[in-house]
PDB file of C-alpha atoms in Angstrom:
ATOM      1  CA  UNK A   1      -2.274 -29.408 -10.693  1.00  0.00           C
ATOM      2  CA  UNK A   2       1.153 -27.501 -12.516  1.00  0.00           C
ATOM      3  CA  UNK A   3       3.612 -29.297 -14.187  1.00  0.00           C
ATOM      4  CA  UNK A   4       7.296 -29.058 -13.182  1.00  0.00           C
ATOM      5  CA  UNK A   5       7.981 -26.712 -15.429  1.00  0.00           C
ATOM      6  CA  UNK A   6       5.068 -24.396 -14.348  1.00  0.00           C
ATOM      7  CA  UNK A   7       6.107 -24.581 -10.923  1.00  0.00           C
ATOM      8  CA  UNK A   8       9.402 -23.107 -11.187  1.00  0.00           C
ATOM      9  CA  UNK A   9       8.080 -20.444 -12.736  1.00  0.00           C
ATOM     10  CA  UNK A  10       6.710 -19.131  -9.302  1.00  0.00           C
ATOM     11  CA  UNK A  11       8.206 -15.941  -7.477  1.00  0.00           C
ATOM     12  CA  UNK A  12       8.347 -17.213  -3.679  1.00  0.00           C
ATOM     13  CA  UNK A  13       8.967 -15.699  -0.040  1.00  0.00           C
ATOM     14  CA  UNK A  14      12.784 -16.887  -0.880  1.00  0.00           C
ATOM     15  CA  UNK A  15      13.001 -15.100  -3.754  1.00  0.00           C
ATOM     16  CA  UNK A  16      11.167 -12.269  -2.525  1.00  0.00           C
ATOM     17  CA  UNK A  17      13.729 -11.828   0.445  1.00  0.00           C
ATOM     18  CA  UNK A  18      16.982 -12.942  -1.622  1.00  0.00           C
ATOM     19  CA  UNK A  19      15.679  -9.546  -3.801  1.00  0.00           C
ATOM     20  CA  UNK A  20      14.795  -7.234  -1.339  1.00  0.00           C
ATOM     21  CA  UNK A  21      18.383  -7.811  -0.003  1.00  0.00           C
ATOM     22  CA  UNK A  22      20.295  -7.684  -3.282  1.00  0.00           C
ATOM     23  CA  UNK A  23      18.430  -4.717  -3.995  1.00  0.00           C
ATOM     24  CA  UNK A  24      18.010  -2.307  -1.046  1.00  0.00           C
ATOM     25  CA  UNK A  25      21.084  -1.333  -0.007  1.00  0.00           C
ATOM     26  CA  UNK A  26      20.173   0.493   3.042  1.00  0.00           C
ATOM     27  CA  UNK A  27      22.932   0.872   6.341  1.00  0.00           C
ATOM     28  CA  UNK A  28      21.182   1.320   9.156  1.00  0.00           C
ATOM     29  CA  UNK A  29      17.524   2.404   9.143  1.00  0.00           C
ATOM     30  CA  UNK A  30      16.249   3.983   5.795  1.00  0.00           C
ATOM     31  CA  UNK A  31      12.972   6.177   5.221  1.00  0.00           C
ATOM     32  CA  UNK A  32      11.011   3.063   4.120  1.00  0.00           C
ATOM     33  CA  UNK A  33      11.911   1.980   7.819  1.00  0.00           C
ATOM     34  CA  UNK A  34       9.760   4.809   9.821  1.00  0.00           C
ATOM     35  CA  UNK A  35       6.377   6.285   7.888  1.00  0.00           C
ATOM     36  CA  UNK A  36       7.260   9.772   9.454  1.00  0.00           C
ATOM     37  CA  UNK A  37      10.829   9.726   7.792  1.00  0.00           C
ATOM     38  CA  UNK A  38       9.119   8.683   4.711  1.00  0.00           C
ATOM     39  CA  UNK A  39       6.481  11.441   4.685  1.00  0.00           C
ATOM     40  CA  UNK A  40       9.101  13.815   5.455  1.00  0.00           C
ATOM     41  CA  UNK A  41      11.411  12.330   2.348  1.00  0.00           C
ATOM     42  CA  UNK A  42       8.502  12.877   0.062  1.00  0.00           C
ATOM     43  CA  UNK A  43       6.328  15.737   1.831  1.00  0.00           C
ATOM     44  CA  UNK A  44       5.291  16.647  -1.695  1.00  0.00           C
ATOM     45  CA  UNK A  45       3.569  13.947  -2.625  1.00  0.00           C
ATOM     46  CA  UNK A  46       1.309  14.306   0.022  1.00  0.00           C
ATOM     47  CA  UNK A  47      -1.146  17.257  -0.433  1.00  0.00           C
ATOM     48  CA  UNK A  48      -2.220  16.931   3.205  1.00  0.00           C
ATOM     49  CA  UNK A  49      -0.674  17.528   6.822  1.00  0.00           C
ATOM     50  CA  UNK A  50       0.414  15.006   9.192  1.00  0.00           C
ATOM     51  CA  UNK A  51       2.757  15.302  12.563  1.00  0.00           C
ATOM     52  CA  UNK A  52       5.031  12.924  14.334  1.00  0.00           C
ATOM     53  CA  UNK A  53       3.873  12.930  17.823  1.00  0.00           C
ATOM     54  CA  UNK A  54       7.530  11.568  19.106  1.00  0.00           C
ATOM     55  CA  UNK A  55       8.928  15.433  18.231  1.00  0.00           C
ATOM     56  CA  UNK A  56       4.986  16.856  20.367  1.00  0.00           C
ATOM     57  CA  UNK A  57       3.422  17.530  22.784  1.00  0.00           C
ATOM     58  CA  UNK A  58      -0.289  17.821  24.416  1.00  0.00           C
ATOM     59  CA  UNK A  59      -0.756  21.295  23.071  1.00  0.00           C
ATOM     60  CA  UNK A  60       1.045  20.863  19.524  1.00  0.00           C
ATOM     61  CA  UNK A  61      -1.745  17.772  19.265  1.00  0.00           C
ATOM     62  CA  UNK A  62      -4.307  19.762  19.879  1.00  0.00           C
ATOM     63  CA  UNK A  63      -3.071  21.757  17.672  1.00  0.00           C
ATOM     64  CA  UNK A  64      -2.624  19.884  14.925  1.00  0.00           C
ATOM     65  CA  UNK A  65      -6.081  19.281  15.367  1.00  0.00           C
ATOM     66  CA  UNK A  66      -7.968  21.926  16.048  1.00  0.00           C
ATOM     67  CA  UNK A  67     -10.969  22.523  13.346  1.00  0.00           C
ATOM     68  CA  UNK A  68     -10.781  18.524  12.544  1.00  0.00           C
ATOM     69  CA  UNK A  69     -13.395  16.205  13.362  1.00  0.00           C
ATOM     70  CA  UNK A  70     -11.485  13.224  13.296  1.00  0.00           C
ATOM     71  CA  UNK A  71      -6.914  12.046  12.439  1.00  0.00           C
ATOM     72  CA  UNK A  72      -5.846   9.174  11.069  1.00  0.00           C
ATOM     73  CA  UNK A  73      -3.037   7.621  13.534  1.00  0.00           C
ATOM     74  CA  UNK A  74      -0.514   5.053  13.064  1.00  0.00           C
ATOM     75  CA  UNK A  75       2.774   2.766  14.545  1.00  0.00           C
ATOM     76  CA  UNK A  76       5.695   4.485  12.364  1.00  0.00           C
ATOM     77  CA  UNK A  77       6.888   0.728  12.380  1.00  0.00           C
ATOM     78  CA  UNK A  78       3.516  -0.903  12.132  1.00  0.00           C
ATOM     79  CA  UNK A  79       2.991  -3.344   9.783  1.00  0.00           C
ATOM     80  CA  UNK A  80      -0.393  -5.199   7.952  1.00  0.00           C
ATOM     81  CA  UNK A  81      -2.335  -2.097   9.426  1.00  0.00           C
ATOM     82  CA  UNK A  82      -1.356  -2.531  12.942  1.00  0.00           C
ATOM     83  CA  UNK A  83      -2.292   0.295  15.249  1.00  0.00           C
ATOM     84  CA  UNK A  84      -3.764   2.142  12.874  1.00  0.00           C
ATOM     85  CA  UNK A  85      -6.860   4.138  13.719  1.00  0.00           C
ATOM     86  CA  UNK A  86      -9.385   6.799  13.246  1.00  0.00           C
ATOM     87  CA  UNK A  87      -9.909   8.771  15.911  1.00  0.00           C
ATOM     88  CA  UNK A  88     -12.924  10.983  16.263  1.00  0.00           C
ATOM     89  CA  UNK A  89     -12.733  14.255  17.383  1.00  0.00           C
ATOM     90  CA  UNK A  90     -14.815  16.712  19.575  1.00  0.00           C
ATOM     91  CA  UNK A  91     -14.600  19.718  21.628  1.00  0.00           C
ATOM     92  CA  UNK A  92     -14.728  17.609  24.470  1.00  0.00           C
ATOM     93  CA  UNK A  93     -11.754  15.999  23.475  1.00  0.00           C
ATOM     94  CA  UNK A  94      -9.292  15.762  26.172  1.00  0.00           C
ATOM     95  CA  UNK A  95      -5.747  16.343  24.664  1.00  0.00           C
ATOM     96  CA  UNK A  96      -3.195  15.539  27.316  1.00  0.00           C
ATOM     97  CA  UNK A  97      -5.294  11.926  27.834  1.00  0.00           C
ATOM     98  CA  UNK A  98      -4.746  11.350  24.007  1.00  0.00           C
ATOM     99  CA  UNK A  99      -1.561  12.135  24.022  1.00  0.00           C
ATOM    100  CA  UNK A 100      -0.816   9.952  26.959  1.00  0.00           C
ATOM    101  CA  UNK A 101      -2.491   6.616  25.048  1.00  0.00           C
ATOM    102  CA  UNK A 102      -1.098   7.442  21.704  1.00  0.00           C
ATOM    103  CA  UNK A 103       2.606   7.834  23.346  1.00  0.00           C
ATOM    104  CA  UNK A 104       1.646   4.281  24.918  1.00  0.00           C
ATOM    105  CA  UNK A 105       0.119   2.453  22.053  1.00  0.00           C
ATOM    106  CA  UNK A 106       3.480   4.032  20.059  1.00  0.00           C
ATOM    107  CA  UNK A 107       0.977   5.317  17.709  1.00  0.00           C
ATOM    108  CA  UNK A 108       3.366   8.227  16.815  1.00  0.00           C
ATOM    109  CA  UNK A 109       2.015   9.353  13.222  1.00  0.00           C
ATOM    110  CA  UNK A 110      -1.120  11.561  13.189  1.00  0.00           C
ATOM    111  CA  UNK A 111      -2.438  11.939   9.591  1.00  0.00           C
ATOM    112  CA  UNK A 112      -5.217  13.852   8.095  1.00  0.00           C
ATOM    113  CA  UNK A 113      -7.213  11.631   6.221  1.00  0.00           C
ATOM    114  CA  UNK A 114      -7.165  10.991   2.581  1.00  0.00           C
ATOM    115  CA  UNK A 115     -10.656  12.047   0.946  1.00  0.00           C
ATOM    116  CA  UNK A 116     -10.570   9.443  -1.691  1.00  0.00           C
ATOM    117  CA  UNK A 117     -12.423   9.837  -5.576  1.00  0.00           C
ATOM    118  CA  UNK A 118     -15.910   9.065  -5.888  1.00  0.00           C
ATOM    119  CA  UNK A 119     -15.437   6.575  -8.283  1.00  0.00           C
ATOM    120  CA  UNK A 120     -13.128   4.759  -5.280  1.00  0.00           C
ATOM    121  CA  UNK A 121     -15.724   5.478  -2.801  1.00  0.00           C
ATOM    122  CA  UNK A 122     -18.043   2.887  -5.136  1.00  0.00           C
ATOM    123  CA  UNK A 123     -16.002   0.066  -4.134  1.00  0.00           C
ATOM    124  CA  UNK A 124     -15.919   1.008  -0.408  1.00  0.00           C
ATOM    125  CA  UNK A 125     -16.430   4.390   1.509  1.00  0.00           C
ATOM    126  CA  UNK A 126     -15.479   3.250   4.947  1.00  0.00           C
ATOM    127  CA  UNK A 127     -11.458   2.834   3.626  1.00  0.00           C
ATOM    128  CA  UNK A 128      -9.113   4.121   1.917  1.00  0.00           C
ATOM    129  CA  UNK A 129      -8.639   1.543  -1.202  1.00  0.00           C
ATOM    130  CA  UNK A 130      -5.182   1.898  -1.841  1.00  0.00           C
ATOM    131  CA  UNK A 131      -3.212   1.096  -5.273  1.00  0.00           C
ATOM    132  CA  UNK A 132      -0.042  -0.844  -4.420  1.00  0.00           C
ATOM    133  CA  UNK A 133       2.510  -0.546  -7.190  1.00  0.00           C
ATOM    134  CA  UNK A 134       5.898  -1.737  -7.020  1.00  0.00           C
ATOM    135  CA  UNK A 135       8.770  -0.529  -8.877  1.00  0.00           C
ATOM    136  CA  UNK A 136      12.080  -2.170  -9.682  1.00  0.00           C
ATOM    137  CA  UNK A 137      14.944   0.427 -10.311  1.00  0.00           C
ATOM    138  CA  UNK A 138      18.155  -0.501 -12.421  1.00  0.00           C
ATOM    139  CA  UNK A 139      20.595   1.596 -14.278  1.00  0.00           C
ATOM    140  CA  UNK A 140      17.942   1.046 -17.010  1.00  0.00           C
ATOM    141  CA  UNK A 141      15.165   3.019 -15.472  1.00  0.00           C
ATOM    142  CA  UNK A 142      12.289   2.320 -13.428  1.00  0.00           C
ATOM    143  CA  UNK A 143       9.917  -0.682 -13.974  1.00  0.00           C
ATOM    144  CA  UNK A 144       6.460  -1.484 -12.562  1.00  0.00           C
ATOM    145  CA  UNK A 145       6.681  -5.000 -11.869  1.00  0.00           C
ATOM    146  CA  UNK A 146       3.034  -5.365 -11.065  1.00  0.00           C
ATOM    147  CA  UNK A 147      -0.034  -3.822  -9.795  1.00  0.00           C
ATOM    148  CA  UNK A 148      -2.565  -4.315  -6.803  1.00  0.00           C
ATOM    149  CA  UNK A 149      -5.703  -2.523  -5.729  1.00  0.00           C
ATOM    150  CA  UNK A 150      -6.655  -3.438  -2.108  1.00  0.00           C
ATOM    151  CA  UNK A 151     -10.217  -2.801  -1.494  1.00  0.00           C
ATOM    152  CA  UNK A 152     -11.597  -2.433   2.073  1.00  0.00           C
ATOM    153  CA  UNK A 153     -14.560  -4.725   3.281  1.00  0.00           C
ATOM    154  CA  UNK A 154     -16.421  -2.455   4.835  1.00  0.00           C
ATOM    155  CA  UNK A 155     -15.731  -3.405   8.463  1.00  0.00           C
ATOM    156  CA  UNK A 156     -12.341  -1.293   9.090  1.00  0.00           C
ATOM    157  CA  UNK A 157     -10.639   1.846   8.068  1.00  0.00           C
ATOM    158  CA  UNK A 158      -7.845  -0.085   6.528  1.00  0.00           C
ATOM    159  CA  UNK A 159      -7.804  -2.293   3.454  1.00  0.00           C
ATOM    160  CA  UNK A 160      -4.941  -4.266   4.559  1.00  0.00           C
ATOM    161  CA  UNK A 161      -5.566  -8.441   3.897  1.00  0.00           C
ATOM    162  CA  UNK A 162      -5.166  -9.331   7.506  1.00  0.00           C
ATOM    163  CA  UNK A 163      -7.464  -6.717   8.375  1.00  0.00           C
ATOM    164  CA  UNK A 164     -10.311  -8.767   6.581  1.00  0.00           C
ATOM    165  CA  UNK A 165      -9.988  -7.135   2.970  1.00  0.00           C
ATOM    166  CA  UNK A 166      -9.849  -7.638  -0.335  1.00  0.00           C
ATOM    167  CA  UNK A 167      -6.844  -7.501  -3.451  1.00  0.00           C
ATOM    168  CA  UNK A 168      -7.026  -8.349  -7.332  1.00  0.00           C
ATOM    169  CA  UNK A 169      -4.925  -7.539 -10.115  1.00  0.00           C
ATOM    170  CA  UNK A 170      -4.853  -4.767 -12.046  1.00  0.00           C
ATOM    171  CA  UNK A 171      -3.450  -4.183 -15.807  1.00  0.00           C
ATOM    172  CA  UNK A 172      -0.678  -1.588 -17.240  1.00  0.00           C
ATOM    173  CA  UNK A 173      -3.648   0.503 -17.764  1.00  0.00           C
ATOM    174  CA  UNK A 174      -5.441   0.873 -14.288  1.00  0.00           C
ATOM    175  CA  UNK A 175      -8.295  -1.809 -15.356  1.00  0.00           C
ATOM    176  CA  UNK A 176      -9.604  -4.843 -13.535  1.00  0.00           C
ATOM    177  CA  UNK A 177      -9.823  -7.953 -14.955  1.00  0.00           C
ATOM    178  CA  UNK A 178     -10.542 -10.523 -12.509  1.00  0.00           C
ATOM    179  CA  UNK A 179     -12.456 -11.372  -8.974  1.00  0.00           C
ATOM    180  CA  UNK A 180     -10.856  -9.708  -5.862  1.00  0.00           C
ATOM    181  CA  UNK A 181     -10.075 -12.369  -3.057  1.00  0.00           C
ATOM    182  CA  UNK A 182     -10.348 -12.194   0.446  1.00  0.00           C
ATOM    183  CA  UNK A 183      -7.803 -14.558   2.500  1.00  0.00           C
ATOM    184  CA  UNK A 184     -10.056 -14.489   5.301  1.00  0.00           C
ATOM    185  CA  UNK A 185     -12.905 -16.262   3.888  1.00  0.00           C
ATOM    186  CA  UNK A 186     -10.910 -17.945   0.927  1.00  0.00           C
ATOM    187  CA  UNK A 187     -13.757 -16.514  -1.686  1.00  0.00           C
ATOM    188  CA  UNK A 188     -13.524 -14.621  -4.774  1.00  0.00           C
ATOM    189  CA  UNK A 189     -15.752 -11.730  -5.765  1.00  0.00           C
ATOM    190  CA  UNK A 190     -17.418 -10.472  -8.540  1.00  0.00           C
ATOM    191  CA  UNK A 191     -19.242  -7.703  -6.919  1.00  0.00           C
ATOM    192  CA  UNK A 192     -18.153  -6.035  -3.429  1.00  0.00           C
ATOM    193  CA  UNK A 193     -20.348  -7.738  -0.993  1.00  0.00           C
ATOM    194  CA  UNK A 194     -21.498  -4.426   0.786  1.00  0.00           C
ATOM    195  CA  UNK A 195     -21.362  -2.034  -1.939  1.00  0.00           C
ATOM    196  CA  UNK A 196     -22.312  -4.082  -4.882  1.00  0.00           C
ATOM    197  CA  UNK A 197     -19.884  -2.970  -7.221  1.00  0.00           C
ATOM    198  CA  UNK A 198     -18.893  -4.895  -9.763  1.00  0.00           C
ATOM    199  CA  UNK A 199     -14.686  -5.647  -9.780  1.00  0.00           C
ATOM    200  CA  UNK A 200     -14.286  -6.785 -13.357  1.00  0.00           C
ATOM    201  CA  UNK A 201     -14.432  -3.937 -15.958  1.00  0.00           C
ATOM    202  CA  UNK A 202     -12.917  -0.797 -13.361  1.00  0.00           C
ATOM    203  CA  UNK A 203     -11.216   1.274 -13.730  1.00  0.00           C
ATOM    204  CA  UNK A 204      -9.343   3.311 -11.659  1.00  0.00           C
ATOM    205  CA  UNK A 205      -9.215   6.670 -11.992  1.00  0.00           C
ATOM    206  CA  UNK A 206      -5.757   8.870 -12.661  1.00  0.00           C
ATOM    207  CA  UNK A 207      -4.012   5.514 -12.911  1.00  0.00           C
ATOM    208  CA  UNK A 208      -1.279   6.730 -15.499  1.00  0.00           C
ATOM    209  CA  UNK A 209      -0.797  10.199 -13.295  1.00  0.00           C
ATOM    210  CA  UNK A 210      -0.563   7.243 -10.201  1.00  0.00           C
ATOM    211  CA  UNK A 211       2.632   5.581 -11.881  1.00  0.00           C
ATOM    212  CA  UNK A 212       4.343   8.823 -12.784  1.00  0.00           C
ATOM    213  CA  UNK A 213       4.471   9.687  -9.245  1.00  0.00           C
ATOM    214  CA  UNK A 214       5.789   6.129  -8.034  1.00  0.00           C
ATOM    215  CA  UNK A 215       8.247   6.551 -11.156  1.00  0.00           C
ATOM    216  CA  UNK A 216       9.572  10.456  -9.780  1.00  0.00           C
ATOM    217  CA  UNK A 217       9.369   8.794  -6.197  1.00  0.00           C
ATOM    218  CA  UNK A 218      11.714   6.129  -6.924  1.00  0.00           C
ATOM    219  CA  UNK A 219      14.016   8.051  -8.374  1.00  0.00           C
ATOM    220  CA  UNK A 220      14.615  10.141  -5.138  1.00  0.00           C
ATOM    221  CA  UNK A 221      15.762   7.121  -3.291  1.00  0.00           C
ATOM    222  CA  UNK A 222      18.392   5.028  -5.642  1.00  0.00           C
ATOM    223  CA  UNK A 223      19.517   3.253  -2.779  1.00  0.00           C
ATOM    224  CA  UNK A 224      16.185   1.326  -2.709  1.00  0.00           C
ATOM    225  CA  UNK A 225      15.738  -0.430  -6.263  1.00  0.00           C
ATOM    226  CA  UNK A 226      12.915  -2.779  -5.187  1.00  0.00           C
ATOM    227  CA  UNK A 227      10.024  -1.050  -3.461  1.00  0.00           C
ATOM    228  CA  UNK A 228       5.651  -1.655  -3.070  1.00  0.00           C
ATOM    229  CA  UNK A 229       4.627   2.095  -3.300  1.00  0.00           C
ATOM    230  CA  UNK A 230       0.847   2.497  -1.711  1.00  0.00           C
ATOM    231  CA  UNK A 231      -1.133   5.347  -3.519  1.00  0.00           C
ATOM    232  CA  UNK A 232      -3.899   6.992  -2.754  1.00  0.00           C
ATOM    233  CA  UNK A 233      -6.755   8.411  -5.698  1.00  0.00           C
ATOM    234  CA  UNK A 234      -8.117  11.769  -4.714  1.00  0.00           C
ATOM    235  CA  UNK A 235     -10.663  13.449  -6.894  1.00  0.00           C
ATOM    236  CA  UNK A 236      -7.724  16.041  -7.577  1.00  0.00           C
ATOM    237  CA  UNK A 237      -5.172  13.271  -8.511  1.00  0.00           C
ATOM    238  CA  UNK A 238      -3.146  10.054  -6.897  1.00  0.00           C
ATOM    239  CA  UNK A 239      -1.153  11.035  -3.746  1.00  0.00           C
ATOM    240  CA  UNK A 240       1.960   8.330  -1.654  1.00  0.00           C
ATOM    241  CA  UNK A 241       0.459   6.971   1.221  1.00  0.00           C
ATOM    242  CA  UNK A 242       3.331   4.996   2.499  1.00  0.00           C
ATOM    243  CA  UNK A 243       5.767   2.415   0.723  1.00  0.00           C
ATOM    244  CA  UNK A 244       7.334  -0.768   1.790  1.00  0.00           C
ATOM    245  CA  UNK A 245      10.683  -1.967   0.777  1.00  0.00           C
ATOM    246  CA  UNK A 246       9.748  -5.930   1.256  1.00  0.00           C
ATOM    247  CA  UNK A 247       6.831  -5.838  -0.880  1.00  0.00           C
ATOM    248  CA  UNK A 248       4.369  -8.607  -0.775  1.00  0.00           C
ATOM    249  CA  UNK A 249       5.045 -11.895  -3.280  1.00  0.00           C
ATOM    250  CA  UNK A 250       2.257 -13.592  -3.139  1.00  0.00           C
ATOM    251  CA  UNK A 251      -0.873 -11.502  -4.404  1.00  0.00           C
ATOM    252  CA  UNK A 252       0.060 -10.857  -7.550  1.00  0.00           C
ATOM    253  CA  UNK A 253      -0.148 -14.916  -8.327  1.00  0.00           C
ATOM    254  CA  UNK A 254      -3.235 -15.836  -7.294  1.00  0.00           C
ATOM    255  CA  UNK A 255      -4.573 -18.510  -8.953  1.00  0.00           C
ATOM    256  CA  UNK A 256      -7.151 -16.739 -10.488  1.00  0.00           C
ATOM    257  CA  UNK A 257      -4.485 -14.130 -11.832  1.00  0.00           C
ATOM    258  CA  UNK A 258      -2.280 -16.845 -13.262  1.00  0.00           C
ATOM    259  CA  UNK A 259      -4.779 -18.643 -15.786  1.00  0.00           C
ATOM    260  CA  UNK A 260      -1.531 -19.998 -17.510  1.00  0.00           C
ATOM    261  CA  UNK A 261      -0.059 -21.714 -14.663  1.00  0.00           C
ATOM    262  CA  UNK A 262       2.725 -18.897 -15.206  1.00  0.00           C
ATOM    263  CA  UNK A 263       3.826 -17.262 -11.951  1.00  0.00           C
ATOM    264  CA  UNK A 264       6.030 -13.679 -11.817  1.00  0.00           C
ATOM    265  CA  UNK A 265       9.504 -15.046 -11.511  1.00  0.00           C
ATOM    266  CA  UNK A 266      10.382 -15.037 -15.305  1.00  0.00           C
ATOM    267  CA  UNK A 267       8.874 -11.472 -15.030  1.00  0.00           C
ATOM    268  CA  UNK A 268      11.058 -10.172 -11.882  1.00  0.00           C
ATOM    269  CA  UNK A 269      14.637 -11.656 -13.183  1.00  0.00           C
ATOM    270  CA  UNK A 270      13.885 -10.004 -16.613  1.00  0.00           C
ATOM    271  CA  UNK A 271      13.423  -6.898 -14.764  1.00  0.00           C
ATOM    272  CA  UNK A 272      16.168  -7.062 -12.056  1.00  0.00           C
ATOM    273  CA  UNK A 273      18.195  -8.337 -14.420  1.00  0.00           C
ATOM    274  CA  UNK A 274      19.187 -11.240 -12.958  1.00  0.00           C
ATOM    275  CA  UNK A 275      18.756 -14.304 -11.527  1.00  0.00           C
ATOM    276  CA  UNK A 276      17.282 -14.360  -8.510  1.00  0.00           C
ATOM    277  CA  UNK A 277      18.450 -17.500  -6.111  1.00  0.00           C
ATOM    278  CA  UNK A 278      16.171 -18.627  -2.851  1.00  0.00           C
TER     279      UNK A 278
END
């Protein structure tokens, strides 16, 4: 239904990759490239403890988790929310079994959880519903070139799209303006459908202290100049949960976020400062 001249205007997988390569000059694996090098890189931005099982054993685990009732684990490589878990805890627990099957699944990265604000707990308890800003880093500074909130469903710790969850669009100010989709079904919502909360109108808490950290963060790692940061809202402030140096292209332009028929190329190029082939 665009015109010619509408369609151009679209920021595609081509693009996406032509930038991530232009801009990330990486040799050799990075700290975007392992979530344990990257919580390590930026272990003050974290305001919680996590381990990397790969430098453990059965009785540093146990630990790690003695006086917790359940850890968050995850694939330092995984991607989409693979292999990541919560894993309830007990006295009963058996340590050297769970270290066995978390060595085998690779789930290398034990985190503590991420209590979350109440206000974010109104859109879903069950997950963490993580803000997904990406930066694009010049000589000229850094730039947030847009804004995500992924919500979870309801259904899985994560809040990852191919885990069954939900994104939308939010403004330079932390508000939300439009439906959040869910590729699974192909709908749009209004209001979550387990926790009834309407999307349109939100706003997230600590949103301007949220892109002062990403700002500080990307300035600790020039050598990546295009990077999706994922940040967490605690009731005592926003905190990095990971960050991905191929962010997504695609959620941001929504048809439903894109009432002009505009897409975010025009945006990006302005902001790498250049044209951007595919």
């Amino acid at each position: 239904k665009l015109r010619a001249w509408q369609r151009k205007t679209f920021f595609t997988y081509g693009h996406n990759v032509t930038l991530t390569r232009e801009m990330n000059r990486v040799d050799g694996p990075g700290c975007l490239n392992d979530k344990c090098l990257f919580l390590e890189k930026f272990s003050d931005c974290l305001n919680r403890r996590w381990m990397d099982l790969r430098s453990g054993t059965p009785e540093t685990l146990e630990a790690f988790c003695k006086g917790k009732s359940r850890i968050f684990v995850k694939m330092v490589d995984g991607f989409g929310g693979a292999g990541a878990a919560m894993l309830m805890l007990s006295e009963n627990t058996d340590y050297q079994v769970l270290y066995d099957k978390l060595m085998e699944n690779r789930q290398f990265l034990l985190d503590e959880p991420i209590v979350q604000h109440p206000q974010m707990n109104q859109l879903c308890e069950r997950s963490l519903n993580t803000v997904r800003i990406v930066t694009i880093t010049t000589e000229r500074g850094v730039e947030v070139a847009y804004t995500i909130l992924r919500i979870g469903r309801g259904n899985s710790v994560v809040d990852n799209v191919s885990a069954g969850g939900m994104y939308t669009l939010v403004d330079e100010n932390g508000k939300l303006h439009f439906p959040a989709f869910c590729d699974k079904d192909a709908c749009y919502y209004d209001f979550h459908p387990v926790t009834g909360t309407r999307f349109e109108g939100f706003q997230i808490p600590y949103f301007a202290e949220a892109v002062a950290l990403v700002r500080k963060a990307a300035l600790r790692i020039p050598e990546y100049g295009y990077v999706g940061w994922d940040v967490g809202i605690t009731e005592n402030g926003p905190v990095l949960v990971e960050a991905n140096d191929l962010p997504g292209y695609d959620m941001p332009q929504n048809k439903r976020f894109c009432p002009d028929g505009v897409g975010l190329l025009p945006r990006m190029e302005a902001l790498a400062g250049k044209t951007i082939l595919r």
